[in-house]
Coordinates of C-alpha atoms and ligand atoms in Angstrom, one line a residue:
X17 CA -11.7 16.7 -25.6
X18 CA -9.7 16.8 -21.9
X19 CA -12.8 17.1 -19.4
X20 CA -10.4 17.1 -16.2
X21 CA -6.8 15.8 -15.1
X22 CA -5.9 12.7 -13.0
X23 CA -3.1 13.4 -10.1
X24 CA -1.2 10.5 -9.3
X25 CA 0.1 9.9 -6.0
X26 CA 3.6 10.7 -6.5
X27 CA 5.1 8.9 -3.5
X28 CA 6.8 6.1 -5.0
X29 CA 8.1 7.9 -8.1
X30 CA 8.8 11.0 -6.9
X31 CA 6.4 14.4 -7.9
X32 CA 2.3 13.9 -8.5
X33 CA 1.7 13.9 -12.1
X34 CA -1.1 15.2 -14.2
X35 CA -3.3 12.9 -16.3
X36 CA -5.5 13.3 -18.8
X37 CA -9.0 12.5 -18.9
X38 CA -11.7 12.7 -21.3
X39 CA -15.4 11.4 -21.6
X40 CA -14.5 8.2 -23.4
X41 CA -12.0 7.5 -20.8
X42 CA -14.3 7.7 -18.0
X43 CA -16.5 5.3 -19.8
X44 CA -14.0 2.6 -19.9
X45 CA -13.4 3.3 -16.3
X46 CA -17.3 2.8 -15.7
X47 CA -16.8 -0.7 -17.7
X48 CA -13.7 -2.1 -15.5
X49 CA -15.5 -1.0 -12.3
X50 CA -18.2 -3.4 -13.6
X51 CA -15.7 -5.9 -14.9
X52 CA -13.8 -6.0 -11.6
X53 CA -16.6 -6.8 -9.1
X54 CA -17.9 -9.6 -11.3
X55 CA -14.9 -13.2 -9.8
X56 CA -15.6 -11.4 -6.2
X57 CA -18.9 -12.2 -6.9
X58 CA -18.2 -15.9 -7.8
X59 CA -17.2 -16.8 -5.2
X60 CA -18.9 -14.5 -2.7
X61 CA -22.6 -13.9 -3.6
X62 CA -23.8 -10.1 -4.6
X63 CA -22.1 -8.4 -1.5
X64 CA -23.9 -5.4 -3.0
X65 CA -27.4 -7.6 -1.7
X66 CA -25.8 -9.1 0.9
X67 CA -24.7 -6.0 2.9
X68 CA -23.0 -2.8 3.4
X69 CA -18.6 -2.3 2.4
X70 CA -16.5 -1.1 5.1
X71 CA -14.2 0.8 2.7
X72 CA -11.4 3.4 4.7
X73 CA -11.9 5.9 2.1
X74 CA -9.9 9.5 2.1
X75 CA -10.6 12.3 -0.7
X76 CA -8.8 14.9 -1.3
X77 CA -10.4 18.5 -2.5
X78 CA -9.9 19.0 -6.4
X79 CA -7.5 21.6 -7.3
X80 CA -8.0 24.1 -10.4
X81 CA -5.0 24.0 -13.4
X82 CA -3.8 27.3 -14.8
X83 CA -6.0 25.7 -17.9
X84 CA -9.0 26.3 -15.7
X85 CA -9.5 22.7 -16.0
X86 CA -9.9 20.2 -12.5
X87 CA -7.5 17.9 -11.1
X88 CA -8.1 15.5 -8.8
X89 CA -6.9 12.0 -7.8
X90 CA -8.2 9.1 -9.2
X91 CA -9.5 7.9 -5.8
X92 CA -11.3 11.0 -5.5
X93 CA -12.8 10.7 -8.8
X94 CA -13.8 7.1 -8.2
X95 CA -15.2 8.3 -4.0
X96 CA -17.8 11.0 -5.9
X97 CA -19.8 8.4 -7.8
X98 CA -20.1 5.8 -5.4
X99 CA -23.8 4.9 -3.9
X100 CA -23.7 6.0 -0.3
X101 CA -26.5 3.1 0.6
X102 CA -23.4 0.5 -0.8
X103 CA -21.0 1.6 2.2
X104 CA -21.0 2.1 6.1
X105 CA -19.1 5.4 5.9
X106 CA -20.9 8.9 4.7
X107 CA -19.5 10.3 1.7
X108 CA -19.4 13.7 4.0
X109 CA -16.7 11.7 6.0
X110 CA -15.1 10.9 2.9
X111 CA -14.2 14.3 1.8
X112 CA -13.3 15.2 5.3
X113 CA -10.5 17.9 4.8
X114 CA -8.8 16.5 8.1
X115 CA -7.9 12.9 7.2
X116 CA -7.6 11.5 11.3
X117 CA -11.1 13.0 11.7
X118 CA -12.4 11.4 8.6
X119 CA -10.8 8.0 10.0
X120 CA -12.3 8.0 13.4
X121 CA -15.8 8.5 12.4
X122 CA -15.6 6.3 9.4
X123 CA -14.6 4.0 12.0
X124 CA -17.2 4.7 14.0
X125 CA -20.0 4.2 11.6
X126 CA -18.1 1.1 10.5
X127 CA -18.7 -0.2 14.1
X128 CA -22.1 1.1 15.0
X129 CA -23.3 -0.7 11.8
X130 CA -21.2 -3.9 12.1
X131 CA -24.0 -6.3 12.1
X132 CA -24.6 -5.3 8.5
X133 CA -20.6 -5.2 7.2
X134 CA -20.1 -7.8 4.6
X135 CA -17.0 -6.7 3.6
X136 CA -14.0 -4.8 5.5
X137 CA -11.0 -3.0 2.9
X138 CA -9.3 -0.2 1.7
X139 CA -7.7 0.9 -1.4
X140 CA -4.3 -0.4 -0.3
X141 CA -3.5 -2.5 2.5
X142 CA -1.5 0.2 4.2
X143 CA -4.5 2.3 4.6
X144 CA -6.6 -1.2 6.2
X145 CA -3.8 -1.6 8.5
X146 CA -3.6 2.3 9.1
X147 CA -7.1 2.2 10.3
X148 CA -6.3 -1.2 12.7
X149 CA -3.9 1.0 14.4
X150 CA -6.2 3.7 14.7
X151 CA -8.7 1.7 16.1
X152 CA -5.7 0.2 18.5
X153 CA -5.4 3.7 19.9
X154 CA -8.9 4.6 19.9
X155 CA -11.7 1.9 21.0
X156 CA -12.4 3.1 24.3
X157 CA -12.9 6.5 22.9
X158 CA -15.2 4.9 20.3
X159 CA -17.0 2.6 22.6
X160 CA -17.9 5.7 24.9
X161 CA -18.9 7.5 21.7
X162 CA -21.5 4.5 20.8
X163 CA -22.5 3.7 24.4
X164 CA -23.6 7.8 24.7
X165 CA -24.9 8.4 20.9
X166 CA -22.3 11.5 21.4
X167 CA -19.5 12.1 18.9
X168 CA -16.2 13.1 20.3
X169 CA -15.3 16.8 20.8
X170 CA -12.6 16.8 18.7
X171 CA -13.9 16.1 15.6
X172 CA -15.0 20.0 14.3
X173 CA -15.9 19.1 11.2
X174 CA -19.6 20.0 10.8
X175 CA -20.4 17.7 7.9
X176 CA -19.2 14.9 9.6
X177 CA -21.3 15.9 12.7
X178 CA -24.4 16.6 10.9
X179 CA -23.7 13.0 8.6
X180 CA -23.4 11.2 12.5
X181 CA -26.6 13.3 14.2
X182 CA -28.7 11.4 11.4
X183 CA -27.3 8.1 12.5
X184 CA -25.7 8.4 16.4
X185 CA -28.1 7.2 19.6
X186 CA -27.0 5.7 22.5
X187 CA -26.4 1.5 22.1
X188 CA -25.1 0.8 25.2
X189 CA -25.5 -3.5 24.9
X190 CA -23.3 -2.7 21.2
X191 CA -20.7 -0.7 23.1
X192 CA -20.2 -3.4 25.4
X193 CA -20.0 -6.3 23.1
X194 CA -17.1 -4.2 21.1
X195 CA -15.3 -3.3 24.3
X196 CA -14.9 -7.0 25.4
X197 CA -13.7 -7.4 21.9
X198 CA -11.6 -5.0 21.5
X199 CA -10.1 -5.3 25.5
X200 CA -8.6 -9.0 24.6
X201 CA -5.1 -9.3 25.4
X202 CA -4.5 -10.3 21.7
X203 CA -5.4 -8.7 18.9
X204 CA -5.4 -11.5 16.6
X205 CA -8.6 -12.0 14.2
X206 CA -9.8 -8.6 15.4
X207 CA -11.4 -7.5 12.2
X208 CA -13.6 -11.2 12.0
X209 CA -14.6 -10.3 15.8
X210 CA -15.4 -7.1 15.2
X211 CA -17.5 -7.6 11.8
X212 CA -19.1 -11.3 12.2
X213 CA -20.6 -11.5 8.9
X214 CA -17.4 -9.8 7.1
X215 CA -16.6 -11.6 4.4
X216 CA -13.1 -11.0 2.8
X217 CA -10.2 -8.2 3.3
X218 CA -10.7 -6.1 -0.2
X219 CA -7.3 -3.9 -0.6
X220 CA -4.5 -3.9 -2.7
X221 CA -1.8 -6.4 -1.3
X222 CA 0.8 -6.8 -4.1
X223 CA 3.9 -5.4 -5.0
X224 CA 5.1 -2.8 -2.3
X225 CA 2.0 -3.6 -0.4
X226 CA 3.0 -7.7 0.1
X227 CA 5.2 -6.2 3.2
X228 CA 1.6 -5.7 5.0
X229 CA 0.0 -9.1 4.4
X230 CA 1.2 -11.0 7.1
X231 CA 0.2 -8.2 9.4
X232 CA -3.2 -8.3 7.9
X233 CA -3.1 -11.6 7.8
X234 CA -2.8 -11.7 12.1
X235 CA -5.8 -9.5 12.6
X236 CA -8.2 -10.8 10.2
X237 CA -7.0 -14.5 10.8
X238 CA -8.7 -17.0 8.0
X239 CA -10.9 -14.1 6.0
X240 CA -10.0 -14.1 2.5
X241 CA -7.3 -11.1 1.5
X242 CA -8.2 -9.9 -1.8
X243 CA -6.7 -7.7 -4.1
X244 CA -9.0 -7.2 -6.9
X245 CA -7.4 -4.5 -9.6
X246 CA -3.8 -3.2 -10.7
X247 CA -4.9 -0.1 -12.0
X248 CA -2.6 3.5 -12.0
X249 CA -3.7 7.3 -12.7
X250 CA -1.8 6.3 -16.1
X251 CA -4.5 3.6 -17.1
X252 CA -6.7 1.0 -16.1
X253 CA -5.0 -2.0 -16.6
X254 CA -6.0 -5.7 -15.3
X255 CA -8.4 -7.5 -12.4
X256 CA -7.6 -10.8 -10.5
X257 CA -9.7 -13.7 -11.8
X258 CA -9.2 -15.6 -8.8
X259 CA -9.9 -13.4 -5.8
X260 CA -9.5 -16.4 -3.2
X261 CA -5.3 -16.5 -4.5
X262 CA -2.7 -15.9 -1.7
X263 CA -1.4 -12.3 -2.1
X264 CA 2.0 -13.9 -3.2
X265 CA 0.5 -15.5 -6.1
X266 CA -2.0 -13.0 -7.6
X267 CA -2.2 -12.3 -11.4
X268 CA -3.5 -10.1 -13.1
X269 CA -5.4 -10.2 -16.4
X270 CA -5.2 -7.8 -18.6
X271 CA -8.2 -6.1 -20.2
X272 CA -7.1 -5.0 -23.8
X273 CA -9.7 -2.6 -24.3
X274 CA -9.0 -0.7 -21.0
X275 CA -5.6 1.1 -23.3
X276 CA -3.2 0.2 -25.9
X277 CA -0.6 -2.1 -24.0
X278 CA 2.7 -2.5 -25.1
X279 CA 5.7 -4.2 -23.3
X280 CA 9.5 -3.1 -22.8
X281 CA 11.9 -6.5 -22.2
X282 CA 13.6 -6.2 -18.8
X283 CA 16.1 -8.7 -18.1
X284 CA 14.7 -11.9 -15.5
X285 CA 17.9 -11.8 -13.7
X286 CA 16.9 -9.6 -11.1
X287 CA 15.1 -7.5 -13.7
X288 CA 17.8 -4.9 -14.8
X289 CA 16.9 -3.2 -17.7
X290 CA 17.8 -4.0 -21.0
X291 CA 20.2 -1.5 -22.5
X292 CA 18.0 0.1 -25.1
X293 CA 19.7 -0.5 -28.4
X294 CA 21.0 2.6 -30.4
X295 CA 18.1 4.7 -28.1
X296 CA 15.0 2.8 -30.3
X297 CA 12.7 2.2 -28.4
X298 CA 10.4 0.9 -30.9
X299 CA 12.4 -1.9 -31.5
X300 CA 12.3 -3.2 -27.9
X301 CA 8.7 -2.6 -27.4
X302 CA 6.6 -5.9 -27.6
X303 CA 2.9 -6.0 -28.2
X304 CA 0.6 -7.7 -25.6
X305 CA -0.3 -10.2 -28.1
X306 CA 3.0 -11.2 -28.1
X307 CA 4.4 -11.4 -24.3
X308 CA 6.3 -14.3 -23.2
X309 CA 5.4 -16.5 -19.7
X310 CA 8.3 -16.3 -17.5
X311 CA 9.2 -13.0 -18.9
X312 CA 9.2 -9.4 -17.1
X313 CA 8.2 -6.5 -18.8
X314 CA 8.5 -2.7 -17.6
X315 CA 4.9 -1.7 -18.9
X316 CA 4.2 1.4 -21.7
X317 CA 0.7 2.6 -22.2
X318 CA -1.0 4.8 -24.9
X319 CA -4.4 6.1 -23.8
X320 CA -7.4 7.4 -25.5
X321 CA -6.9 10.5 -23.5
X322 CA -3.8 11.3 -25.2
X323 CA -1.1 9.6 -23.9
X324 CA 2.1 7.7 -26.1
X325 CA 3.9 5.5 -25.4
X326 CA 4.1 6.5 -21.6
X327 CA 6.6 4.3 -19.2
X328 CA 4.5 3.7 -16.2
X329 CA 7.6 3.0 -14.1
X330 CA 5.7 -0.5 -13.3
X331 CA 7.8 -4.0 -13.7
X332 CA 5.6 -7.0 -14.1
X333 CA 5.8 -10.9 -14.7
X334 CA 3.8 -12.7 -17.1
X335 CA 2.3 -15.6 -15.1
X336 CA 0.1 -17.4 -17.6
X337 CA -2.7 -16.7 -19.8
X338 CA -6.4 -16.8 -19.5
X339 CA -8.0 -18.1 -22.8
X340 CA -5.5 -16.0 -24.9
X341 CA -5.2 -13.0 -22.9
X342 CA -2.2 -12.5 -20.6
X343 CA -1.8 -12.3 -17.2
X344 CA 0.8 -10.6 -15.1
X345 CA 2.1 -10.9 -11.6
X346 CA 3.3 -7.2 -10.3
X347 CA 7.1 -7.4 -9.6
X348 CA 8.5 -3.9 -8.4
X349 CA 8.5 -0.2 -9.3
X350 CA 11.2 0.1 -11.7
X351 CA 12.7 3.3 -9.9
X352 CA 12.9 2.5 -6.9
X353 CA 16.6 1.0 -6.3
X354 CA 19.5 1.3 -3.7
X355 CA 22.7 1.9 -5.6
X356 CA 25.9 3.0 -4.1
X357 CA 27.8 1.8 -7.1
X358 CA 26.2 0.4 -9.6
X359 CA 24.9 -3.3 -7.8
X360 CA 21.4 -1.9 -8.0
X361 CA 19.5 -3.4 -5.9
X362 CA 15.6 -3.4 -6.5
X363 CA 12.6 -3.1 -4.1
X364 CA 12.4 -7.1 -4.6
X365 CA 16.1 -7.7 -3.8
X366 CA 15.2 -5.4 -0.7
X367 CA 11.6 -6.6 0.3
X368 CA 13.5 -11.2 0.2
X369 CA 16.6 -9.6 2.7
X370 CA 14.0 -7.6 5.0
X371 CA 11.7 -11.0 4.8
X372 CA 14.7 -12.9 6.1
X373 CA 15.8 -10.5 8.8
X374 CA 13.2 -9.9 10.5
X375 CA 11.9 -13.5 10.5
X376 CA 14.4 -13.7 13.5
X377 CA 12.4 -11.1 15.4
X378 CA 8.9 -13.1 15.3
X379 CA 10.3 -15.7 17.7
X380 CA 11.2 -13.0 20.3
X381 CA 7.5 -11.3 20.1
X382 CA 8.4 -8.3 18.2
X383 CA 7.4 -7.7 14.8
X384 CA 8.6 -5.6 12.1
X385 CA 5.6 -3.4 11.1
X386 CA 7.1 -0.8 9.0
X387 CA 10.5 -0.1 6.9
X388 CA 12.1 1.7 4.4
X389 CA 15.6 2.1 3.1
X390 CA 18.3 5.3 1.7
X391 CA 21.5 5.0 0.6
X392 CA 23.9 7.4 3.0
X393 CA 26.9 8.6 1.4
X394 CA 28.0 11.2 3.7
X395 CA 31.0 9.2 4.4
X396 CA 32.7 6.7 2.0
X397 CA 32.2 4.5 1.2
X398 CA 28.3 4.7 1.2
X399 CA 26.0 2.1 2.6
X400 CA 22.4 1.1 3.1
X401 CA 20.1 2.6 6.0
X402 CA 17.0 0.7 7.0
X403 CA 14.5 2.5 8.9
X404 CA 12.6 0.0 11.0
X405 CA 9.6 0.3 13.1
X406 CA 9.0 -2.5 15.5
X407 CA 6.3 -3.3 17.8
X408 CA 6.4 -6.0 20.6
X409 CA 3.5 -8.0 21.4
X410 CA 1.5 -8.5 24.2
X411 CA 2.9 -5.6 25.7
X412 CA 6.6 -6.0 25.5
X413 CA 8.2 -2.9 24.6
X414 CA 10.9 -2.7 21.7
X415 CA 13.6 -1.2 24.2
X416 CA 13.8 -4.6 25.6
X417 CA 14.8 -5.6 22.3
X418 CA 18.4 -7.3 22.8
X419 CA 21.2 -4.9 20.6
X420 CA 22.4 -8.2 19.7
X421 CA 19.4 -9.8 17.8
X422 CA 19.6 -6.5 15.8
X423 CA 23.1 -6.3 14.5
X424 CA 22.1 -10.2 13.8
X425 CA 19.1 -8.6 11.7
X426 CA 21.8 -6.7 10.1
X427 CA 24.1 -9.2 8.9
X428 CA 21.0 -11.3 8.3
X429 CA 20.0 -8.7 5.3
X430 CA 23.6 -8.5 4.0
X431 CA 23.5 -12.8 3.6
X432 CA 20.1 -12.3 2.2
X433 CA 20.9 -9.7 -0.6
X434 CA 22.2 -10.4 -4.0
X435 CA 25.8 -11.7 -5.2
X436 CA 27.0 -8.1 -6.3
X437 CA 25.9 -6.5 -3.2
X438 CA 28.2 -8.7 -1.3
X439 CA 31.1 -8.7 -3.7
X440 CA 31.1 -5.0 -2.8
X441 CA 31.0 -5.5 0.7
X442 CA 34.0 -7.5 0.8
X443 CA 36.0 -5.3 -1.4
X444 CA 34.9 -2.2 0.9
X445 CA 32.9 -0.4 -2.0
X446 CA 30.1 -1.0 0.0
X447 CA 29.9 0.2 3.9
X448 CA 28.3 -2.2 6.7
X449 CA 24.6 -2.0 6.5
X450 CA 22.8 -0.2 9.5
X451 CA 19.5 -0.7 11.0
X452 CA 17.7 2.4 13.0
X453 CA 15.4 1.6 14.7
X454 CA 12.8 4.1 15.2
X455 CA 9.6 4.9 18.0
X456 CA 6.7 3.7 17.7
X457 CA 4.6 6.3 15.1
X458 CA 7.3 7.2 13.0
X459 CA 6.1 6.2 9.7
X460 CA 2.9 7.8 10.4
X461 CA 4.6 10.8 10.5
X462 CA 6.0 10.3 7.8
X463 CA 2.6 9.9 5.7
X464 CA 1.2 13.0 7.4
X465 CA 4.1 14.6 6.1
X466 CA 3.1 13.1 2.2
X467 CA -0.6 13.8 3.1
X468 CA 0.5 17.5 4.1
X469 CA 2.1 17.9 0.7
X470 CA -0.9 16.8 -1.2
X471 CA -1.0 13.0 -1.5
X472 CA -4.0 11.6 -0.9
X473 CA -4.3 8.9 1.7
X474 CA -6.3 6.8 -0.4
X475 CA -3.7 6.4 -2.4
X476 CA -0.3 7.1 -0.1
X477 CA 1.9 4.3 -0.8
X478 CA 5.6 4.5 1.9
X479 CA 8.2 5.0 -0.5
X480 CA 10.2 1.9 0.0
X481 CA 13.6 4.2 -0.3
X482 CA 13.4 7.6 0.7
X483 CA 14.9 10.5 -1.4
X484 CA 13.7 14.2 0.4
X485 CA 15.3 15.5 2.7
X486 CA 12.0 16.3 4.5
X487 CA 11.2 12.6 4.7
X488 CA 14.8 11.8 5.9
X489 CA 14.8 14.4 8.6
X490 CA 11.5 13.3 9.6
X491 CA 12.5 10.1 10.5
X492 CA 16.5 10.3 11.5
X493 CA 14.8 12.7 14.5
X494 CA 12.7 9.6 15.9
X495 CA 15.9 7.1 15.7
X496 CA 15.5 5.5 19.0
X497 CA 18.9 3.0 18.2
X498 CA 21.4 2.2 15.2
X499 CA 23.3 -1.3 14.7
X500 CA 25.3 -2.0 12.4
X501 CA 26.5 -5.2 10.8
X502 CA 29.4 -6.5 12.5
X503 CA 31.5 -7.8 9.4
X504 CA 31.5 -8.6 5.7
X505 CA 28.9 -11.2 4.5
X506 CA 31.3 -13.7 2.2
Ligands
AMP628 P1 -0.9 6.2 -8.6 O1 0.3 6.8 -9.3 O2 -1.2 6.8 -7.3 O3 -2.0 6.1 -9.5 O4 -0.4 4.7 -8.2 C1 -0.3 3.7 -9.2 C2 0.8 2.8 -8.8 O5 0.4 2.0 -7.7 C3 1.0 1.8 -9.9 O6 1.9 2.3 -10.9 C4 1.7 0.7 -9.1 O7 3.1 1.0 -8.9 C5 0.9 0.7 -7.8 N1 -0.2 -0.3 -7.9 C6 -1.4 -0.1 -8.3 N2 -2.1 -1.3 -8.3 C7 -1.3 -2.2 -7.9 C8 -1.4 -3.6 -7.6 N3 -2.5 -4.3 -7.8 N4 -0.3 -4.3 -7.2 C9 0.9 -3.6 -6.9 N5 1.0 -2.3 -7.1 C10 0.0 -1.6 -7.6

């Protein structure tokens, strides 16, 4: 029997979705939350003993169906059984209805107990790096906060000032110590500063979340990143064996009992997919059981709670096996492609030529913090639009940027994308590629713009090409400067 439904997050496939869930469902859930915490522990003692989690957590309120039945997101599901003694923040700042306000004072307990922090994460590495440059814009505020014992004016919420009257009094030595941390000129190992005993990053870092890692990386400088779970409102799917992996490299095993898992072929080379023959599906579909290493697979579940056969949209790798069970590396979303005439380009193909452009920034001090991509075709022929958002270090400021070094950037991505792309380049079916650069907070906007519509920060992930208008508009007003690429790339 359906108990509730799951919403997913809907921002890299387009509109949240409603899931199913029943009671047997939520028991498996209860198992891989088990199941997951137990390599972590291998290799980092019983951080439950140990400590408390630092965990940037954001729920959203549940909403009713027309079937009178709940909805809410899987985070939110997950955020209501949690034991508040395991974590630094108060489950009354979780469920914050105003997400900034939630984020400041779970940052603020995070800090006013960071003696006791054994761990520092986040769903999704977006959100952990969210909350870096919240705390960027916000430590003296903070400090003041923790030297008084006074919370902050603006935040109204009354749960979250009754949760901090129960734990606020003035610590004037702690406020110090984190004000000469945070008043360094860099920023670099921040996070390790900040919580001594912290013992590894826990967030989501593969797949569309891989562009955050070196970021991450910077400010928590030698502390283990680990991303512990592939999971999606569809199903519960696999956990990382080996938690101390580089991002790049993480697998994950599968757990067979978790749903039925079958397998649709997509081709290697730059994983197109397969043309399904004579529309059977059936026949394409390959058990887990029999996956091949090497080989990409867009993945198809069938629940217990009622689902068939359902495409998650997901394109993964097999990497290897453990004992016999299979292990994937996550590739891309399958959807999410630039294609102005049929060269489809994928989120990987995308993610390699934004790795290679903006390696020529790093030298400069700037560094690319945010992007995402659309293909205009108000004029023809159409071409690619990369929003960037760049940040200069130590101070610099990204008007002093050179206009040359970013029409380089832009021919930089056209060498760096794939043989059709530039095939169509030189034969004009493709436009020049253009870069706009845009101020500093854009792509925040651009999530309070998701979170306005009913995405759940927990589980916001930037849509790696855009397609509303409302997103596009949102940004295109905060263009600060446009370059093109100056000529064809063969
Ligand atoms: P949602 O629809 O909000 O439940 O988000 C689920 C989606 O997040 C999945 O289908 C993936 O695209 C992405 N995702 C979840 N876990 C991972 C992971 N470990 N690595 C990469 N992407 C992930």
């Amino acid at each position: 029997m359906l108990s509730k439904f799951k919403t997913s997050s809907g921002t890299s496939g387009g509109q949240p979705k409603l899931m199913p869930v029943t009671a047997q469902y939520n028991k498996k859930g209860e198992l891989f939350d088990s199941l997951k915490q137990s390599p972590a522990m291998r290799h980092f003692g019983d951080i439950n003993q140990a400590g408390k989690r630092m965990e940037l957590m954001f729920a959203r309120p549940e909403i009713e169906t027309p079937s009178g039945l709940k909805a809410a997101t899987v985070s939110t599901s997950k955020f209501t059984t949690i034991l508040p003694e395991l974590y630094t923040s108060p489950i009354e700042t979780i469920f914050c209805p105003d997400p900034n306000q939630g984020l400041y004072c779970q940052l603020l307990f995070g800090l006013i107990q960071r003696d006791e922090v054994v761990t520092v994460g986040s769903l999704f590495a977006s959100t952990v790096l969210r909350g870096i440059k919240f705390l960027e814009n916000h430590w003296q505020e903070l400090c003041y906060d923790i030297k008084t014992g006074r919370l902050s004016d603006w935040i109204t919420d009354s749960r979250c000032r009754n949760a901090a009257s129960l734990i606020m009094k003035p610590n004037p030595e702690q406020a110090d110590l984190i004000e000469n941390i945070c008043n360094c000129k860099s920023w670099e190992g921040i996070i390790r500063k900040l919580w001594p005993k912290a013992r590894y990053i826990g967030c989501i870092c593969t797949g569309a979340m891989g562009q955050y890692t070196t970021e991450i990386e910077f400010y928590c400088r030698g502390l283990p990143l680990v991303s512990d779970l592939y999971a999606c409102s569809e199903a519960i799917c696999g956990i990382n064996l080996e938690p101390l992996c580089k991002p790049s490299d993480v697998s994950y095993t599968f757990l067979p009992n978790m749903a039925y898992f079958e397998f649709l072929p997509v081709k290697n080379e730059r994983h197109e997919s397969i043309e399904m023959k004579c529309n059977d599906e059936d026949t394409e579909l390959v058990d887990l059981v029999n996956v091949k290493v090497g080989q990409c697979y867009e993945l198809v579940v069938s629940t217990c709670a009622g689902l068939y056969r359902y495409k998650v949209g997901d394109v993964l790798m097999v990497s290897g096996f453990y004992n016999n069970t299979p292990q994937f590396q996550f590739v891309e979303r399958q959807n999410v492609i630039l294609n102005v005439d049929h060269e489809k380009t994928s989120e990987t193909d995308l993610f390699k030529a934004v790795t290679e452009a903006k390696a020529l920034l790093d030298p400069l001090g700037f560094i690319l913090t945010e992007y995402t991509s659309y293909v205009d075709t108000s004029s023809v022929p159409g071409h690619y639009v990369l929003f960037w958002e760049i940040q200069g270090k130590e101070g610099k400021h990204c008007k002093e940027l050179d206009p040359k070094i970013m029409v380089e950037c832009c021919s930089r991505m056209e060498e760096s994308l794939h043989y059709t792309y530039k095939i169509y380049r030189k034969r004009n079916i493709i436009a020049a590629l253009e870069i706009r650069v845009v101020k500093q907070g854009s792509f925040k906007a651009l999530m309070d713009y998701f979170v306005s519509k009913g995405t759940s920060l927990s589980q916001y992930k930037k849509p790696n090409c855009i397609k509303s208008e409302e997103a596009l508009k949102i940004l295109d007003s905060r263009v600060i400067g446009k370059y093109f690429s100056p000529k064809s790339p063969l």
